[in-house]
Amino acid sequence: MRIISQAAAMAILFCLASGCATVHHEREGNISGIFGNCSSACRSSKEARSDLYRKNQEILGRKYKEERSYLARKYPHDVGTKGAEPRIGLALSGGGPRSASFTMGVLKALDEKGVMDRLDVISSVSGGSYAMYWYFSQNCYLNTANNEDYCPLNDEITSDEMARLLAQRKTFDRKGLFASKEHNLNDPKILDEYRFQISLEERSDILTSLKEQGTWGKLLGYGEVAYKGSVYSLSLPFHWIFNGLFDMNMNLNPSRWYYQNGIERTYGYVPLSYDLEKFANNEKVLFQRKAVARQVKFSQLRDYVSNPNKKYPMPYFIINSTGGYDRGYDVFGDGKYRQMHKAIFEFTPWLCGSDLFGYREAEECEKEVSFSRAISISGAAVDGQQEAIDLAGVGIGESKATSTAMNIFNLDLGYRISNPNTNPVVRFLHWLTPFPLYFVADLIQGDRTSGIRLSDGGHSDNLGVFSLVRRGTKKIIAVDAEQDQKSVFEAAHRLGVQLEKELGLKLSFDKPDKVIDVYNTPLSQAVIRGKISGMVDENGDDAPIELIYIKLSLDRQLVKVGDQGYPFSIIKYQEKDPLFPHDPTFDLFYSPEQYKAYRDLGYMLGNSYEKYGEFMQEKPESR
């Protein structure tokens, strides 16, 4: 009886306080009807299609107002709303270091083809976010003359290091980011020209901070992993108290911090020398001088992207994660069906949030999540939230027992943040409520539960294309580097199903000559043209989104005969790794040889397509 009385009292308190919550950006709610989610009869007349366009513009103007204003300033010669949607977007898929390494090569090819100068936005997931983080970090520190307002320097930077940085800013050439050392060179002045790729080759093992090669390096690495495992064991009692007995939404898994710091060291550091002894943005932690990278705020990156004095134009970014209720029995509030537009939780230079929880301005987001933290969240694949997937009928299905077990043993790499819909008084009362009474509060609060659970963007859309489509992006280049040993194209299939269910759009590809086998794909079929139909323009005419789809694949037959088209890095590595190029995503111990093989393959595939110029035209020629 006493327990029932306590529960009732708590219920009254929660009911009284729950109406005071506010959200900075109005939530969109159900977006059915946008972009043509209606029958063909609904769009049979030109008047109906024009009306659909106007409704879409209203929704986009309310939802992505800041982005559209930025693009309108970027294209000042356009009239009305013509410059309000992104013209060209790049989607970088998930896949951990495999995706990041492959994407590096694709970025090099796109840079040489002139695509990077034309991009308006990059949408990334997991490993694709690693590569995007690297690209923005290097540019932010070197692409303008006065960068300290955007990306903060190392507090202990020496006069020698500062002189190096200033000199490198004056001579910065973006092609140098992708320059790789092909021969045995010993001249330090020449080696410094290759410092960016040398850093990636030597530091692509994100789990260890002691970057040593050979047997001794492996022993040091295993020793560091053992040490981190012991720290994890010590964290369990604190997790059981603060997140079990009470529900304080504290992030107490040390593994997620090790993971984030590893991403920072590998992809966030800006090297000033080839020997990896001098960096512009390393930060000391305890006795380790090269432990983590300086944190960068979203508002700082927004100012950097908007700065007109950059040597090279830069797009803005969308970091995709998955956001749900922080409770295993009702992760998304939609029962068995999980919609992408509600599950995708975005981080951009202007805002963060989702249709499920609403949106907050960047200044509010960065109180809890920095740029590198958002990147690590985007790649937090090991998380119980994954076990709630049954998206498009191709997910792994619900497994609440697994999700609960991961929570109990603090194995989740995801991140908990506060729910902006929850009144601070309610949140405080929730923290004080012991198990199991805080479950009662969840039932009462609904979408105003205390915390939001964030995890890998691949738990919703592993391609990162959906976020670009919702913004009305005219043309999209999608890099698909997810693990796909059976050539099932799961991410593309899932995207197609959800585009049709939620937005009424149709994803289609040009028919290949034969069924694609990712281990026996000729270069001519590794890049596929496609489109997303159902959009209309201001005149009511059909305006499909043009799509270039770059699939991680290899032609093993040509590799076996030592084809001249494949570089030695690919031939050599494929001989000892039969799974290449689809190594498991959980492989985080990347060697320099492994990194170079994936990078060079990405460059080959990205460079094999010859019609980027035609694709980027305002009115592309018929195919």
Coordinates of C-alpha atoms in Angstrom, one line a residue:
M1 CA 0.0 0.0 0.0
R2 CA 2.8 2.4 0.8
I3 CA 4.4 1.8 -2.5
I4 CA 1.1 2.5 -4.3
S5 CA 0.8 5.8 -2.3
Q6 CA 4.3 6.8 -3.2
A7 CA 3.6 6.1 -6.9
A8 CA 0.4 8.1 -6.8
A9 CA 2.2 11.1 -5.2
M10 CA 4.9 11.0 -7.7
A11 CA 2.4 10.8 -10.5
I12 CA 0.7 13.9 -9.3
L13 CA 4.0 15.8 -9.1
F14 CA 4.9 14.8 -12.6
C15 CA 1.5 15.7 -14.0
L16 CA 1.7 19.2 -12.4
A17 CA 5.2 19.9 -13.7
S18 CA 5.0 18.3 -17.1
G19 CA 3.2 21.1 -18.9
C20 CA 6.1 23.6 -18.6
A21 CA 8.5 22.1 -21.0
T22 CA 9.6 24.0 -24.1
V23 CA 11.3 23.2 -27.3
H24 CA 13.3 25.8 -29.4
H25 CA 12.1 24.5 -32.7
E26 CA 8.5 23.5 -33.4
R27 CA 8.3 19.7 -34.0
E28 CA 7.1 18.7 -37.4
G29 CA 5.0 15.8 -36.3
N30 CA 3.8 13.4 -39.0
I31 CA 5.3 14.6 -42.3
S32 CA 3.0 12.5 -44.5
G33 CA 2.0 14.6 -47.5
I34 CA 5.5 16.2 -48.0
F35 CA 7.2 15.6 -51.3
G36 CA 4.3 13.8 -52.9
N37 CA 3.1 11.2 -50.3
C38 CA -0.3 10.8 -52.0
S39 CA -1.9 8.8 -54.8
S40 CA -1.2 9.4 -58.4
A41 CA -4.7 10.9 -58.7
C42 CA -3.7 13.4 -56.1
R43 CA -1.0 14.7 -58.4
S44 CA -2.9 14.1 -61.7
S45 CA -3.3 17.8 -62.5
K46 CA -0.6 20.5 -62.7
E47 CA -2.6 22.6 -60.3
A48 CA -2.4 19.8 -57.7
R49 CA 1.3 19.3 -58.3
S50 CA 1.9 23.1 -57.9
D51 CA 0.0 23.1 -54.7
L52 CA 2.1 20.2 -53.5
Y53 CA 5.2 22.2 -54.2
R54 CA 3.9 25.2 -52.2
K55 CA 3.1 23.0 -49.3
N56 CA 6.6 21.5 -49.4
Q57 CA 8.2 24.9 -49.4
E58 CA 6.2 25.9 -46.3
I59 CA 7.4 22.8 -44.5
L60 CA 11.0 23.2 -45.6
G61 CA 10.9 26.9 -44.7
R62 CA 9.8 26.2 -41.2
K63 CA 11.9 23.1 -40.6
Y64 CA 15.2 24.2 -42.2
K65 CA 14.9 28.0 -42.2
E66 CA 18.5 28.7 -41.2
E67 CA 20.0 26.3 -43.8
R68 CA 17.8 27.8 -46.5
S69 CA 18.7 31.3 -45.5
Y70 CA 22.4 30.4 -45.7
L71 CA 22.0 28.8 -49.2
A72 CA 20.0 31.9 -50.4
R73 CA 23.0 34.0 -49.4
K74 CA 25.3 31.6 -51.1
Y75 CA 23.4 31.9 -54.4
P76 CA 22.4 35.6 -54.3
H77 CA 21.7 35.8 -58.0
D78 CA 18.8 33.3 -57.7
V79 CA 15.3 34.7 -57.3
G80 CA 12.8 33.6 -54.7
T81 CA 13.3 30.1 -53.4
K82 CA 15.5 28.8 -56.1
G83 CA 18.6 28.9 -54.0
A84 CA 16.9 27.7 -50.8
E85 CA 17.5 23.9 -51.3
P86 CA 20.9 22.3 -51.5
R87 CA 21.9 21.8 -55.2
I88 CA 24.5 19.0 -54.7
G89 CA 24.8 16.8 -51.6
L90 CA 27.2 14.1 -50.7
A91 CA 26.1 11.2 -48.5
L92 CA 28.8 9.1 -46.7
S93 CA 27.7 5.8 -45.4
G94 CA 28.4 4.0 -42.2
G95 CA 31.0 1.2 -41.8
G96 CA 33.6 2.2 -39.2
P97 CA 37.3 2.5 -40.3
R98 CA 36.4 0.5 -43.5
S99 CA 34.0 3.2 -44.6
A100 CA 36.3 6.0 -43.5
S101 CA 39.3 4.6 -45.3
F102 CA 37.4 4.0 -48.5
T103 CA 35.7 7.4 -48.3
M104 CA 39.1 9.1 -48.1
G105 CA 39.9 7.8 -51.6
V106 CA 36.5 8.8 -52.9
L107 CA 37.0 12.3 -51.5
K108 CA 40.3 12.6 -53.3
A109 CA 38.7 11.6 -56.6
L110 CA 35.8 14.0 -56.1
D111 CA 38.3 16.8 -55.3
E112 CA 40.2 16.1 -58.5
K113 CA 36.9 16.1 -60.5
G114 CA 35.9 19.5 -59.1
V115 CA 32.9 18.1 -57.1
M116 CA 34.1 19.2 -53.7
D117 CA 34.0 22.9 -54.8
R118 CA 30.4 22.5 -55.8
L119 CA 29.0 20.7 -52.8
D120 CA 26.4 22.4 -50.6
V121 CA 26.1 19.8 -47.9
I122 CA 27.6 16.5 -46.6
S123 CA 25.4 14.1 -44.8
S124 CA 27.3 11.4 -42.9
V125 CA 26.9 8.3 -40.8
S126 CA 29.4 6.4 -38.6
G127 CA 32.6 5.7 -40.6
G128 CA 31.5 8.3 -43.1
S129 CA 31.3 10.8 -40.2
Y130 CA 34.9 9.9 -39.3
A131 CA 36.0 11.0 -42.8
M132 CA 33.9 14.1 -42.7
Y133 CA 35.3 15.0 -39.3
W134 CA 38.8 14.7 -40.7
Y135 CA 38.0 16.8 -43.8
F136 CA 36.4 19.6 -41.7
S137 CA 39.2 19.5 -39.0
Q138 CA 42.0 19.9 -41.5
N139 CA 40.3 22.7 -43.4
C140 CA 39.1 24.5 -40.4
Y141 CA 42.7 24.9 -39.1
L142 CA 44.3 25.6 -42.4
N143 CA 41.8 27.0 -44.9
T144 CA 41.7 30.6 -43.7
A145 CA 44.2 33.0 -42.4
N146 CA 42.7 33.6 -38.9
N147 CA 41.2 30.3 -37.7
E148 CA 41.4 30.7 -33.9
D149 CA 37.9 32.0 -33.7
Y150 CA 36.6 28.8 -35.3
C151 CA 38.9 26.0 -34.2
P152 CA 40.8 26.5 -31.0
L153 CA 44.6 25.7 -30.9
N154 CA 46.5 23.6 -28.4
D155 CA 46.9 25.7 -25.2
E156 CA 50.6 24.7 -25.0
I157 CA 51.4 25.3 -28.6
T158 CA 55.1 26.4 -28.9
S159 CA 56.4 29.3 -31.0
D160 CA 58.0 26.8 -33.4
E161 CA 54.6 25.0 -33.8
M162 CA 52.8 28.3 -34.3
A163 CA 55.3 29.4 -36.9
R164 CA 54.8 26.1 -38.8
L165 CA 51.0 26.5 -38.7
L166 CA 51.1 30.1 -40.0
A167 CA 53.4 29.1 -42.8
Q168 CA 51.2 26.1 -43.7
R169 CA 48.2 28.3 -43.8
K170 CA 49.8 30.6 -46.3
T171 CA 50.7 27.8 -48.6
F172 CA 47.7 25.6 -48.0
D173 CA 46.6 23.5 -51.0
R174 CA 43.7 21.2 -50.5
K175 CA 45.1 18.6 -52.9
G176 CA 47.9 18.2 -50.3
L177 CA 45.4 16.7 -47.9
F178 CA 45.2 13.6 -50.2
A179 CA 48.8 13.4 -51.3
S180 CA 50.3 10.0 -50.4
K181 CA 53.9 8.9 -50.3
E182 CA 54.5 6.3 -53.0
H183 CA 58.3 5.9 -52.6
N184 CA 60.8 5.6 -49.8
L185 CA 61.7 9.2 -49.1
N186 CA 64.0 10.5 -46.4
D187 CA 64.0 14.2 -46.8
P188 CA 61.9 15.7 -44.0
K189 CA 60.9 18.7 -46.1
I190 CA 59.4 16.4 -48.7
L191 CA 57.8 14.1 -46.2
D192 CA 56.0 17.0 -44.5
E193 CA 54.1 17.5 -47.8
Y194 CA 52.5 14.0 -47.2
R195 CA 51.9 14.5 -43.4
F196 CA 48.1 14.2 -43.7
Q197 CA 48.0 10.8 -45.3
I198 CA 51.0 9.6 -43.2
S199 CA 49.0 10.5 -40.1
L200 CA 46.0 8.5 -41.3
E201 CA 48.1 5.5 -42.3
E202 CA 50.0 5.4 -39.0
R203 CA 47.0 6.2 -36.7
S204 CA 44.1 4.3 -38.2
D205 CA 43.9 1.9 -35.2
I206 CA 41.5 4.0 -33.1
L207 CA 41.5 1.7 -30.1
T208 CA 45.0 2.4 -28.9
S209 CA 46.8 5.6 -28.2
L210 CA 50.3 4.0 -28.3
K211 CA 50.9 4.0 -32.0
E212 CA 53.8 1.5 -32.5
Q213 CA 54.2 -0.9 -35.3
G214 CA 55.4 -4.5 -35.3
T215 CA 55.3 -7.1 -32.5
W216 CA 56.2 -4.6 -29.8
G217 CA 53.4 -2.3 -31.0
K218 CA 50.9 -5.2 -30.8
L219 CA 51.9 -6.1 -27.3
L220 CA 51.6 -2.4 -26.2
G221 CA 48.1 -2.3 -27.8
Y222 CA 46.9 -5.5 -26.1
G223 CA 48.2 -4.2 -22.8
E224 CA 46.4 -0.9 -23.2
V225 CA 43.2 -2.8 -24.1
A226 CA 43.6 -4.9 -20.9
Y227 CA 44.1 -1.7 -18.8
K228 CA 40.9 -0.2 -20.3
G229 CA 39.0 -3.4 -19.6
S230 CA 39.9 -3.2 -15.9
V231 CA 38.7 0.4 -15.8
Y232 CA 35.4 -0.7 -17.4
S233 CA 35.0 -3.3 -14.6
L234 CA 35.5 -0.7 -11.9
S235 CA 32.8 1.5 -13.5
L236 CA 30.0 -1.1 -13.3
P237 CA 29.0 -0.5 -9.6
F238 CA 28.6 3.2 -10.3
H239 CA 26.5 2.5 -13.4
W240 CA 24.2 0.2 -11.3
I241 CA 23.7 2.8 -8.7
F242 CA 23.3 6.0 -10.8
N243 CA 21.6 4.4 -13.9
G244 CA 20.0 1.4 -12.3
L245 CA 18.8 2.1 -8.7
F246 CA 18.2 5.7 -9.9
D247 CA 17.7 6.8 -13.5
M248 CA 20.2 9.8 -13.8
N249 CA 21.1 9.2 -17.4
M250 CA 24.8 9.4 -16.6
N251 CA 27.3 8.3 -19.3
L252 CA 29.5 6.0 -17.2
N253 CA 30.9 3.6 -19.8
P254 CA 34.6 4.4 -20.1
S255 CA 34.7 2.5 -23.4
R256 CA 32.7 5.2 -25.2
W257 CA 35.3 7.9 -24.0
Y258 CA 38.1 5.7 -25.3
Y259 CA 36.3 5.3 -28.5
Q260 CA 35.7 9.1 -28.9
N261 CA 39.3 9.9 -28.0
G262 CA 40.5 7.3 -30.6
I263 CA 38.5 9.0 -33.3
E264 CA 39.9 12.3 -32.3
R265 CA 43.5 11.1 -32.4
T266 CA 43.1 9.4 -35.8
Y267 CA 40.8 11.8 -37.7
G268 CA 40.7 15.0 -35.6
Y269 CA 44.3 15.8 -35.2
V270 CA 45.9 18.4 -37.5
P271 CA 49.5 17.3 -38.0
L272 CA 52.2 19.9 -38.4
S273 CA 55.0 17.5 -39.2
Y274 CA 55.3 14.0 -40.8
D275 CA 56.8 12.5 -37.7
L276 CA 53.5 13.0 -35.8
E277 CA 55.2 14.8 -33.0
K278 CA 53.6 18.3 -33.6
F279 CA 49.9 18.9 -33.9
A280 CA 47.8 22.1 -33.9
N281 CA 45.0 20.9 -31.7
N282 CA 46.1 18.1 -29.4
E283 CA 45.1 18.5 -25.8
K284 CA 46.9 17.1 -22.8
V285 CA 45.1 14.8 -20.4
L286 CA 47.0 13.8 -17.2
F287 CA 50.4 12.8 -18.3
Q288 CA 49.6 12.2 -22.0
R289 CA 50.3 15.2 -24.2
K290 CA 48.7 13.6 -27.3
A291 CA 45.6 12.2 -25.7
V292 CA 42.6 14.0 -27.2
A293 CA 41.8 16.8 -29.7
R294 CA 40.5 20.2 -28.7
Q295 CA 36.7 20.3 -28.7
V296 CA 35.1 22.5 -31.4
K297 CA 31.6 23.9 -31.0
F298 CA 28.9 23.7 -33.7
S299 CA 28.4 27.5 -33.5
Q300 CA 32.1 27.9 -34.3
L301 CA 31.8 25.6 -37.3
R302 CA 28.7 27.5 -38.4
D303 CA 30.7 30.7 -38.5
Y304 CA 33.6 29.0 -40.3
V305 CA 31.3 27.6 -43.0
S306 CA 29.8 31.0 -43.5
N307 CA 33.2 32.8 -43.6
P308 CA 33.6 34.1 -47.2
N309 CA 37.4 34.5 -46.9
K310 CA 38.2 30.8 -47.1
K311 CA 40.6 29.7 -49.8
Y312 CA 38.4 26.9 -50.8
P313 CA 34.5 26.7 -50.5
M314 CA 33.2 24.4 -47.9
P315 CA 29.8 22.7 -47.6
Y316 CA 27.9 22.5 -44.3
F317 CA 27.3 19.1 -42.7
I318 CA 24.6 16.9 -41.3
I319 CA 25.8 14.3 -38.7
N320 CA 23.2 11.5 -38.5
S321 CA 22.6 9.5 -35.3
T322 CA 19.6 7.6 -34.0
G323 CA 17.5 9.1 -31.2
G324 CA 15.0 7.2 -29.1
Y325 CA 13.5 7.1 -25.6
D326 CA 16.0 5.9 -23.1
R327 CA 14.0 2.9 -22.2
G328 CA 14.1 -0.6 -23.7
Y329 CA 10.4 -1.4 -23.6
D330 CA 9.4 1.7 -25.6
V331 CA 12.5 2.9 -27.5
F332 CA 10.7 5.0 -30.2
G333 CA 7.1 5.2 -29.1
D334 CA 5.9 3.7 -32.4
G335 CA 5.4 0.1 -31.4
K336 CA 6.8 -2.3 -34.0
Y337 CA 7.0 0.3 -36.8
R338 CA 9.9 2.7 -36.7
Q339 CA 10.0 5.6 -39.1
M340 CA 13.2 7.1 -40.3
H341 CA 11.9 10.7 -40.1
K342 CA 11.4 10.2 -36.3
A343 CA 14.4 8.0 -35.6
I344 CA 17.1 10.1 -37.3
F345 CA 18.6 12.6 -34.8
E346 CA 20.6 15.2 -36.7
F347 CA 23.5 17.5 -35.7
T348 CA 24.1 20.5 -38.0
P349 CA 25.9 23.9 -37.6
W350 CA 22.5 25.4 -36.9
L351 CA 20.5 22.9 -34.8
C352 CA 20.2 19.4 -33.4
G353 CA 17.2 17.2 -32.9
S354 CA 14.6 15.0 -34.5
D355 CA 11.0 15.0 -35.4
L356 CA 10.4 12.8 -32.4
F357 CA 11.9 15.2 -29.8
G358 CA 12.0 18.6 -31.6
Y359 CA 15.0 20.7 -32.5
R360 CA 17.3 22.9 -30.5
E361 CA 19.6 25.6 -31.7
A362 CA 23.3 24.9 -32.0
E363 CA 24.2 26.9 -28.9
E364 CA 21.9 24.7 -26.8
C365 CA 23.2 21.5 -28.4
E366 CA 26.9 22.2 -27.7
K367 CA 26.3 22.4 -24.0
E368 CA 26.1 18.6 -24.1
V369 CA 27.6 17.5 -27.4
S370 CA 30.7 18.8 -29.2
F371 CA 31.7 18.2 -32.8
S372 CA 33.8 15.2 -32.1
R373 CA 31.3 13.8 -29.6
A374 CA 28.6 13.9 -32.2
I375 CA 30.9 12.0 -34.6
S376 CA 31.4 9.3 -32.0
I377 CA 27.7 9.1 -31.3
S378 CA 27.1 8.7 -35.1
G379 CA 29.3 5.6 -35.0
A380 CA 28.1 4.1 -31.7
A381 CA 27.1 0.8 -33.3
V382 CA 27.5 -1.3 -30.2
D383 CA 24.3 -0.2 -28.4
G384 CA 21.2 -1.8 -27.1
Q385 CA 19.1 0.6 -29.2
Q386 CA 20.2 -1.4 -32.2
E387 CA 18.3 -4.4 -30.8
A388 CA 15.0 -2.6 -31.3
I389 CA 15.4 -2.4 -35.1
D390 CA 12.7 -3.8 -37.3
L391 CA 12.9 -1.1 -40.0
A392 CA 11.5 -1.8 -43.4
G393 CA 11.3 -5.5 -42.6
V394 CA 15.0 -6.1 -43.0
G395 CA 16.3 -5.2 -39.6
I396 CA 17.5 -7.8 -37.0
G397 CA 14.2 -7.6 -35.2
E398 CA 13.4 -6.7 -31.6
S399 CA 15.5 -8.3 -28.9
K400 CA 14.6 -6.5 -25.6
A401 CA 16.4 -9.2 -23.6
T402 CA 19.7 -8.4 -25.4
S403 CA 19.1 -4.6 -25.1
T404 CA 18.4 -5.0 -21.3
A405 CA 21.5 -7.1 -20.8
M406 CA 23.7 -4.6 -22.6
N407 CA 22.2 -1.9 -20.4
I408 CA 22.8 -3.9 -17.2
F409 CA 26.4 -4.6 -18.1
N410 CA 27.1 -1.0 -19.3
L411 CA 28.1 -2.1 -22.8
D412 CA 26.4 0.6 -24.7
L413 CA 28.6 3.0 -26.7
G414 CA 25.7 5.4 -27.2
Y415 CA 25.2 8.6 -25.4
R416 CA 22.4 10.0 -23.2
I417 CA 21.4 13.7 -23.3
S418 CA 18.7 15.6 -21.6
N419 CA 15.2 15.8 -23.2
P420 CA 14.4 19.4 -24.1
N421 CA 10.7 18.6 -23.6
T422 CA 11.2 17.9 -19.9
N423 CA 10.8 20.5 -17.3
P424 CA 14.0 20.8 -15.1
V425 CA 11.9 20.2 -12.0
V426 CA 10.5 17.0 -13.5
R427 CA 14.0 15.9 -14.4
F428 CA 15.3 16.5 -10.9
L429 CA 12.3 14.5 -9.4
H430 CA 13.0 11.8 -11.8
W431 CA 16.6 11.5 -10.7
L432 CA 15.5 11.1 -7.1
T433 CA 12.9 8.4 -7.9
P434 CA 14.3 4.9 -7.2
F435 CA 13.7 1.7 -9.2
P436 CA 11.0 0.7 -10.2
L437 CA 9.0 3.9 -9.7
Y438 CA 10.7 5.9 -12.4
F439 CA 9.0 3.5 -14.9
V440 CA 5.7 5.0 -13.7
A441 CA 7.0 8.5 -14.5
D442 CA 7.9 7.4 -18.0
L443 CA 4.4 6.1 -18.6
I444 CA 3.0 9.5 -17.5
Q445 CA 5.5 11.7 -19.3
G446 CA 5.4 10.0 -22.7
D447 CA 7.6 12.0 -25.1
R448 CA 8.8 14.2 -22.1
T449 CA 10.8 11.4 -20.5
S450 CA 13.9 12.6 -18.7
G451 CA 16.5 11.5 -21.3
I452 CA 17.1 10.8 -25.0
R453 CA 19.2 7.8 -26.1
L454 CA 21.5 8.5 -29.0
S455 CA 23.3 5.8 -31.0
D456 CA 24.7 5.0 -34.4
G457 CA 23.0 6.7 -37.4
G458 CA 23.2 3.3 -39.1
H459 CA 20.5 2.1 -36.7
S460 CA 18.1 4.2 -38.9
D461 CA 19.6 5.2 -42.3
N462 CA 23.1 3.8 -42.9
L463 CA 23.5 5.7 -46.1
G464 CA 22.8 9.2 -44.9
V465 CA 20.6 9.9 -47.9
F466 CA 17.3 10.4 -46.2
S467 CA 18.3 13.6 -44.5
L468 CA 19.4 15.0 -47.9
V469 CA 16.1 14.0 -49.6
R470 CA 14.1 15.7 -46.8
R471 CA 15.8 19.0 -47.6
G472 CA 14.9 18.8 -51.3
T473 CA 18.5 18.3 -52.4
K474 CA 18.6 18.4 -56.2
K475 CA 21.5 15.9 -56.8
I476 CA 23.0 13.4 -54.5
I477 CA 26.3 11.4 -54.6
A478 CA 26.0 8.5 -52.3
V479 CA 29.0 6.5 -51.1
D480 CA 27.9 3.0 -49.9
A481 CA 30.8 1.4 -47.9
E482 CA 28.8 -0.7 -45.5
Q483 CA 29.7 -4.4 -44.9
D484 CA 27.9 -6.4 -47.7
Q485 CA 29.7 -9.7 -48.2
K486 CA 26.5 -11.2 -49.8
S487 CA 25.8 -8.3 -52.1
V488 CA 22.3 -7.7 -50.7
F489 CA 22.5 -3.9 -50.7
E490 CA 20.6 -3.7 -47.4
A491 CA 21.1 0.0 -46.8
A492 CA 19.8 0.9 -50.3
H493 CA 16.8 -1.4 -49.9
R494 CA 15.9 0.0 -46.5
L495 CA 16.2 3.5 -47.8
G496 CA 14.0 2.7 -50.8
V497 CA 11.3 1.2 -48.6
Q498 CA 11.2 4.1 -46.2
L499 CA 11.3 6.8 -48.9
E500 CA 8.1 5.2 -50.4
K501 CA 6.4 4.6 -47.1
E502 CA 7.1 8.0 -45.5
L503 CA 7.6 10.4 -48.3
G504 CA 5.8 8.8 -51.2
L505 CA 9.0 8.8 -53.3
K506 CA 10.4 6.1 -55.5
L507 CA 14.1 5.1 -55.5
S508 CA 15.3 3.4 -58.7
F509 CA 18.7 2.6 -60.4
D510 CA 19.8 2.1 -63.9
K511 CA 19.7 -1.6 -64.7
P512 CA 23.2 -3.1 -64.6
D513 CA 24.3 -5.6 -67.2
K514 CA 24.2 -8.4 -64.6
V515 CA 23.5 -9.0 -61.0
I516 CA 26.2 -7.1 -59.0
D517 CA 28.6 -9.3 -57.0
V518 CA 30.7 -7.0 -54.8
Y519 CA 33.7 -9.3 -55.2
N520 CA 33.4 -9.5 -58.9
T521 CA 32.3 -6.0 -60.0
P522 CA 34.0 -4.4 -63.1
L523 CA 34.9 -0.8 -62.6
S524 CA 32.3 0.2 -65.1
Q525 CA 29.6 -1.1 -62.9
A526 CA 30.9 0.1 -59.5
V527 CA 29.3 3.5 -60.0
I528 CA 25.6 3.4 -60.7
R529 CA 23.2 6.2 -61.8
G530 CA 19.8 6.4 -60.3
K531 CA 17.0 8.8 -59.3
I532 CA 14.4 9.4 -56.6
S533 CA 11.1 10.2 -58.3
G534 CA 8.0 11.9 -56.9
M535 CA 9.3 15.5 -56.4
V536 CA 7.8 18.4 -58.3
D537 CA 9.2 21.9 -59.0
E538 CA 7.6 25.3 -58.7
N539 CA 5.9 24.8 -62.0
G540 CA 4.4 21.5 -61.0
D541 CA 6.6 19.5 -63.3
D542 CA 8.3 16.3 -62.3
A543 CA 11.7 17.1 -60.7
P544 CA 13.4 13.8 -59.7
I545 CA 16.5 13.9 -57.6
E546 CA 19.5 12.7 -59.6
L547 CA 21.7 10.1 -57.9
I548 CA 25.2 8.8 -58.3
Y549 CA 25.7 5.6 -56.2
I550 CA 29.3 4.5 -55.5
K551 CA 29.4 0.9 -54.2
L552 CA 32.3 -0.6 -52.3
S553 CA 33.3 -3.5 -54.6
L554 CA 36.2 -5.2 -56.3
D555 CA 36.9 -7.2 -59.4
R556 CA 38.8 -10.2 -58.0
Q557 CA 39.5 -11.8 -61.3
L558 CA 41.5 -8.8 -62.4
V559 CA 43.3 -8.6 -59.1
K560 CA 44.4 -12.3 -59.4
V561 CA 46.1 -11.7 -62.8
G562 CA 47.8 -8.6 -61.5
D563 CA 45.9 -6.2 -63.6
Q564 CA 47.7 -3.0 -64.3
G565 CA 44.6 -1.0 -63.3
Y566 CA 44.8 -2.0 -59.6
P567 CA 47.6 -0.5 -57.6
F568 CA 50.0 -2.7 -55.7
S569 CA 48.5 -1.7 -52.4
I570 CA 45.3 -3.4 -53.3
I571 CA 46.8 -6.5 -54.9
K572 CA 49.1 -7.1 -52.0
Y573 CA 46.5 -6.7 -49.3
Q574 CA 43.8 -8.7 -51.0
E575 CA 46.2 -11.7 -51.2
K576 CA 46.3 -11.9 -47.4
D577 CA 42.8 -10.8 -46.6
P578 CA 40.1 -12.9 -48.5
L579 CA 37.3 -10.7 -47.0
F580 CA 38.7 -7.5 -48.5
P581 CA 37.0 -5.1 -49.3
H582 CA 34.2 -6.1 -46.9
D583 CA 36.1 -6.7 -43.6
P584 CA 33.8 -6.7 -40.6
T585 CA 32.9 -3.3 -39.2
F586 CA 34.1 -4.3 -35.7
D587 CA 37.6 -4.5 -37.0
L588 CA 39.1 -1.4 -35.5
F589 CA 42.8 -2.4 -35.6
Y590 CA 43.7 -1.0 -39.0
S591 CA 47.2 -1.3 -40.2
P592 CA 48.8 1.1 -42.6
E593 CA 48.6 -1.5 -45.4
Q594 CA 44.9 -2.0 -44.7
Y595 CA 44.2 1.7 -44.7
K596 CA 46.1 2.3 -48.0
A597 CA 44.3 -0.6 -49.8
Y598 CA 40.8 0.8 -48.9
R599 CA 41.9 4.3 -49.7
D600 CA 43.3 3.4 -53.1
L601 CA 40.2 1.4 -53.9
G602 CA 38.0 4.3 -53.1
Y603 CA 40.0 6.5 -55.3
M604 CA 39.8 4.0 -58.2
L605 CA 36.1 3.7 -57.9
G606 CA 35.4 7.4 -57.5
N607 CA 37.7 8.3 -60.3
S608 CA 36.2 5.7 -62.7
Y609 CA 33.1 7.7 -63.3
E610 CA 33.6 10.2 -66.2
K611 CA 30.4 12.2 -66.1
Y612 CA 30.6 14.3 -62.9
G613 CA 30.6 17.4 -65.0
E614 CA 27.4 16.5 -66.8
F615 CA 25.9 15.5 -63.4
M616 CA 26.6 18.9 -61.9
Q617 CA 25.0 20.8 -64.7
E618 CA 21.8 22.7 -63.8
K619 CA 19.9 20.7 -66.5
P620 CA 21.8 17.4 -67.0
E621 CA 21.7 15.9 -70.4
S622 CA 19.5 12.8 -70.9
R623 CA 21.2 9.5 -70.1

